[in-house]
């Protein structure tokens, strides 16, 4: 059985170089010298994703039970309340959206049938910009909550946090060809299930935000007012 190791962010594992058309591929070696800090984080009890043999990656993993600061729950919950929907920056950051159940399928498949020492990258072939995802959620809410439509009118551009990665992409051809993995949900299906889940679990979201002391603002941005000016850190 492959060994499970913690997975860090894509750049720290594979190195920088994600240009517009760049995809993480199976032939890019994992930079093992960066595994030690990740193990230290795990020992300290921080929450980080797991990787099979140190190179098992997902892209924008989404679905039920995600912390409400993430894009899909933020948009869904704010739209449901008739509040302004934040669009971070120009909204053109691209993610390869992977539904959580498909990610779990890949984890179990690689753990049970994967070759020890083998690296498996997992992506959903679901490249979408944040702007496309926000509009897709609004379209779904227009159908499920027509009384408060049109929801796209609530979309409001806001300052994004510094260093927000422009694009993630991944080549899952190895796990597909060698282990037969395919995502069972396309982005539209996964998004529909996720939005419906958050709409029916708003009490849970409120409790989680309260316990975490989260006020609904964008994490990574600190607004400082001094002498009548506002700056973003």
Coordinates of C-alpha atoms in Angstrom, one line a residue:
X1 CA 0.0 0.0 0.0
X2 CA 1.3 3.5 -0.8
X3 CA 2.5 5.5 2.1
X4 CA 0.4 8.5 3.1
X5 CA 2.3 11.7 3.6
X6 CA 1.1 15.3 4.1
X7 CA 0.6 17.4 1.0
X8 CA 1.7 21.1 1.0
X9 CA 0.8 23.8 -1.5
X10 CA 1.6 23.0 -5.1
X11 CA 4.6 25.3 -5.5
X12 CA 6.3 24.1 -2.4
X13 CA 6.0 20.5 -3.6
X14 CA 6.9 20.9 -7.3
X15 CA 8.6 24.3 -7.5
X16 CA 7.4 27.5 -9.1
X17 CA 6.6 28.0 -12.8
X18 CA 2.8 27.9 -13.2
X19 CA 2.5 30.1 -16.2
X20 CA -0.8 30.5 -18.0
X21 CA -0.6 27.2 -19.9
X22 CA 1.4 25.3 -17.3
X23 CA 0.0 22.1 -15.8
X24 CA 1.4 20.1 -12.9
X25 CA 2.4 16.7 -14.5
X26 CA 3.4 13.4 -13.1
X27 CA 7.0 13.8 -14.4
X28 CA 7.7 16.8 -12.3
X29 CA 9.6 15.5 -9.2
X30 CA 8.5 16.3 -5.7
X31 CA 10.9 18.5 -3.8
X32 CA 11.5 16.2 -0.9
X33 CA 13.4 18.8 1.1
X34 CA 10.1 20.6 1.7
X35 CA 8.4 17.5 3.3
X36 CA 10.0 18.0 6.7
X37 CA 8.3 21.4 7.5
X38 CA 5.0 19.8 6.5
X39 CA 5.5 16.9 8.8
X40 CA 6.3 19.4 11.6
X41 CA 3.0 21.2 10.8
X42 CA 1.2 17.9 11.1
X43 CA 2.8 17.1 14.4
X44 CA 1.6 20.5 15.7
X45 CA -2.0 19.6 14.8
X46 CA -2.5 21.9 11.9
X47 CA -5.0 20.7 9.2
X48 CA -3.3 19.9 5.9
X49 CA -4.3 17.6 3.1
X50 CA -2.9 14.1 2.7
X51 CA -0.8 12.9 -0.2
X52 CA 0.0 9.4 -1.5
X53 CA 3.8 9.1 -1.5
X54 CA 4.1 12.9 -1.1
X55 CA 2.7 13.9 -4.5
X56 CA -1.0 13.3 -4.3
X57 CA -2.6 16.6 -5.2
X58 CA -6.1 18.0 -5.7
X59 CA -6.9 21.4 -7.1
X60 CA -9.9 23.4 -5.9
X61 CA -11.5 20.8 -3.7
X62 CA -15.0 21.8 -2.9
X63 CA -18.3 20.4 -1.5
X64 CA -20.3 20.1 1.7
X65 CA -18.8 20.7 5.1
X66 CA -16.3 23.3 3.8
X67 CA -15.4 26.2 6.1
X68 CA -17.7 29.1 5.1
X69 CA -14.9 31.4 4.2
X70 CA -14.4 29.5 0.9
X71 CA -15.7 31.0 -2.3
X72 CA -18.7 28.7 -2.9
X73 CA -20.3 28.9 0.6
X74 CA -19.5 32.6 0.8
X75 CA -21.4 33.3 -2.4
X76 CA -24.2 31.0 -1.7
X77 CA -24.9 32.2 1.9
X78 CA -24.6 35.9 1.1
X79 CA -26.8 35.6 -2.0
X80 CA -29.4 33.6 0.1
X81 CA -29.5 36.6 2.5
X82 CA -29.7 39.2 -0.2
X83 CA -26.3 40.6 0.8
X84 CA -23.6 41.8 -1.6
X85 CA -21.6 39.0 -3.2
X86 CA -17.9 39.6 -3.2
X87 CA -16.0 39.0 -6.4
X88 CA -12.3 39.0 -5.5
X89 CA -10.2 41.2 -7.7
X90 CA -11.1 40.8 -11.4
X91 CA -12.5 37.3 -10.7
X92 CA -10.2 35.7 -13.4
X93 CA -8.3 33.4 -11.0
X94 CA -8.6 29.9 -12.5
X95 CA -9.0 26.7 -10.5
X96 CA -9.5 23.1 -11.6
X97 CA -12.6 22.4 -9.5
X98 CA -12.8 18.9 -8.1
X99 CA -15.8 17.7 -6.1
X100 CA -14.9 16.3 -2.7
X101 CA -16.5 12.9 -3.3
X102 CA -14.5 12.4 -6.5
X103 CA -11.3 13.4 -4.5
X104 CA -12.2 10.8 -1.9
X105 CA -12.7 8.1 -4.6
X106 CA -9.2 8.9 -5.9
X107 CA -7.6 8.7 -2.5
X108 CA -9.2 5.3 -1.7
X109 CA -8.3 4.0 -5.2
X110 CA -4.7 5.1 -4.9
X111 CA -4.4 3.8 -1.4
X112 CA -5.8 0.4 -2.3
X113 CA -4.5 -0.2 -5.8
X114 CA -1.7 2.3 -6.3
X115 CA 1.9 1.3 -6.7
X116 CA 4.1 2.0 -3.7
X117 CA 6.4 5.0 -4.4
X118 CA 4.2 6.1 -7.3
X119 CA 3.0 9.7 -7.5
X120 CA -0.6 10.4 -8.5
X121 CA -1.9 13.8 -9.4
X122 CA -5.7 14.3 -9.3
X123 CA -7.6 17.0 -11.2
X124 CA -11.2 17.3 -12.2
X125 CA -10.8 18.7 -15.8
X126 CA -13.0 21.5 -14.4
X127 CA -11.1 24.7 -15.1
X128 CA -13.3 27.7 -14.3
X129 CA -12.6 31.2 -13.2
X130 CA -13.9 32.5 -9.9
X131 CA -16.2 34.8 -11.9
X132 CA -17.7 31.9 -13.8
X133 CA -18.3 30.0 -10.6
X134 CA -20.0 33.0 -9.0
X135 CA -22.3 33.6 -11.9
X136 CA -23.1 29.8 -12.1
X137 CA -24.2 30.0 -8.4
X138 CA -26.3 33.0 -9.1
X139 CA -28.0 31.3 -12.0
X140 CA -28.9 28.3 -9.7
X141 CA -30.2 30.6 -7.0
X142 CA -32.3 32.5 -9.6
X143 CA -34.1 29.1 -10.2
X144 CA -34.3 27.9 -6.6
X145 CA -35.1 31.4 -5.1
X146 CA -36.8 33.3 -7.9
X147 CA -38.4 35.8 -5.4
X148 CA -35.0 37.4 -4.8
X149 CA -33.7 37.2 -8.4
X150 CA -31.7 38.4 -10.3
X151 CA -28.9 37.4 -8.0
X152 CA -26.1 38.6 -10.3
X153 CA -27.1 42.1 -9.4
X154 CA -25.6 41.5 -6.0
X155 CA -22.1 40.8 -7.3
X156 CA -19.7 43.4 -6.0
X157 CA -16.0 43.6 -6.9
X158 CA -13.8 43.8 -3.8
X159 CA -10.1 44.0 -3.1
X160 CA -8.4 40.6 -3.3
X161 CA -5.8 39.4 -0.8
X162 CA -2.2 39.9 -1.9
X163 CA -0.5 37.0 -3.6
X164 CA -3.7 35.2 -4.6
X165 CA -2.5 32.5 -7.0
X166 CA -3.6 33.3 -10.6
X167 CA -4.1 29.7 -11.9
X168 CA -3.9 26.1 -10.7
X169 CA -4.0 23.3 -13.2
X170 CA -3.1 19.6 -13.1
X171 CA -2.6 16.6 -15.4
X172 CA -4.4 13.6 -13.9
X173 CA -3.6 11.3 -16.9
X174 CA -1.5 8.8 -14.7
X175 CA -4.2 8.0 -12.2
X176 CA -6.8 7.8 -15.1
X177 CA -4.7 5.5 -17.3
X178 CA -3.2 3.3 -14.7
X179 CA -5.9 3.1 -12.1
X180 CA -9.0 4.0 -14.1
X181 CA -10.1 6.9 -12.0
X182 CA -12.5 9.4 -13.5
X183 CA -14.5 12.1 -11.7
X184 CA -18.2 11.2 -11.3
X185 CA -19.3 14.8 -11.2
X186 CA -18.8 17.6 -13.7
X187 CA -18.5 21.1 -12.3
X188 CA -22.2 21.8 -12.9
X189 CA -23.4 18.7 -11.1
X190 CA -21.0 19.2 -8.1
X191 CA -21.8 22.8 -7.9
X192 CA -25.5 22.2 -7.8
X193 CA -25.2 19.6 -5.0
X194 CA -22.9 21.9 -3.0
X195 CA -25.1 25.0 -3.3
X196 CA -28.2 23.0 -2.3
X197 CA -26.3 21.6 0.7
X198 CA -25.3 25.0 2.0
X199 CA -28.8 26.3 1.5
X200 CA -30.2 23.5 3.7
X201 CA -27.4 23.8 6.3
X202 CA -27.3 27.5 7.1
X203 CA -27.6 26.9 10.8
X204 CA -24.5 24.7 10.8
X205 CA -22.6 27.4 8.9
X206 CA -23.6 30.1 11.4
X207 CA -22.4 27.8 14.3
X208 CA -19.1 27.1 12.6
X209 CA -18.4 30.8 12.0
X210 CA -19.3 31.7 15.5
X211 CA -17.1 29.1 17.0
X212 CA -14.2 30.2 14.8
X213 CA -14.7 33.9 15.5
X214 CA -15.1 34.4 11.7
X215 CA -17.0 37.6 10.8
X216 CA -17.4 36.8 7.1
X217 CA -14.6 39.0 5.8
X218 CA -11.9 37.9 3.3
X219 CA -9.1 36.1 5.2
X220 CA -5.6 37.4 4.3
X221 CA -6.7 41.0 4.2
X222 CA -6.4 43.5 7.0
X223 CA -8.0 46.9 6.6
X224 CA -6.2 49.6 8.5
X225 CA -7.7 53.0 8.8
X226 CA -5.2 55.7 9.7
X227 CA -5.5 59.4 9.1
X228 CA -8.5 58.8 6.8
X229 CA -6.8 56.3 4.6
X230 CA -7.3 52.5 4.1
X231 CA -4.6 50.1 3.2
X232 CA -4.6 46.4 2.5
X233 CA -1.9 44.1 4.0

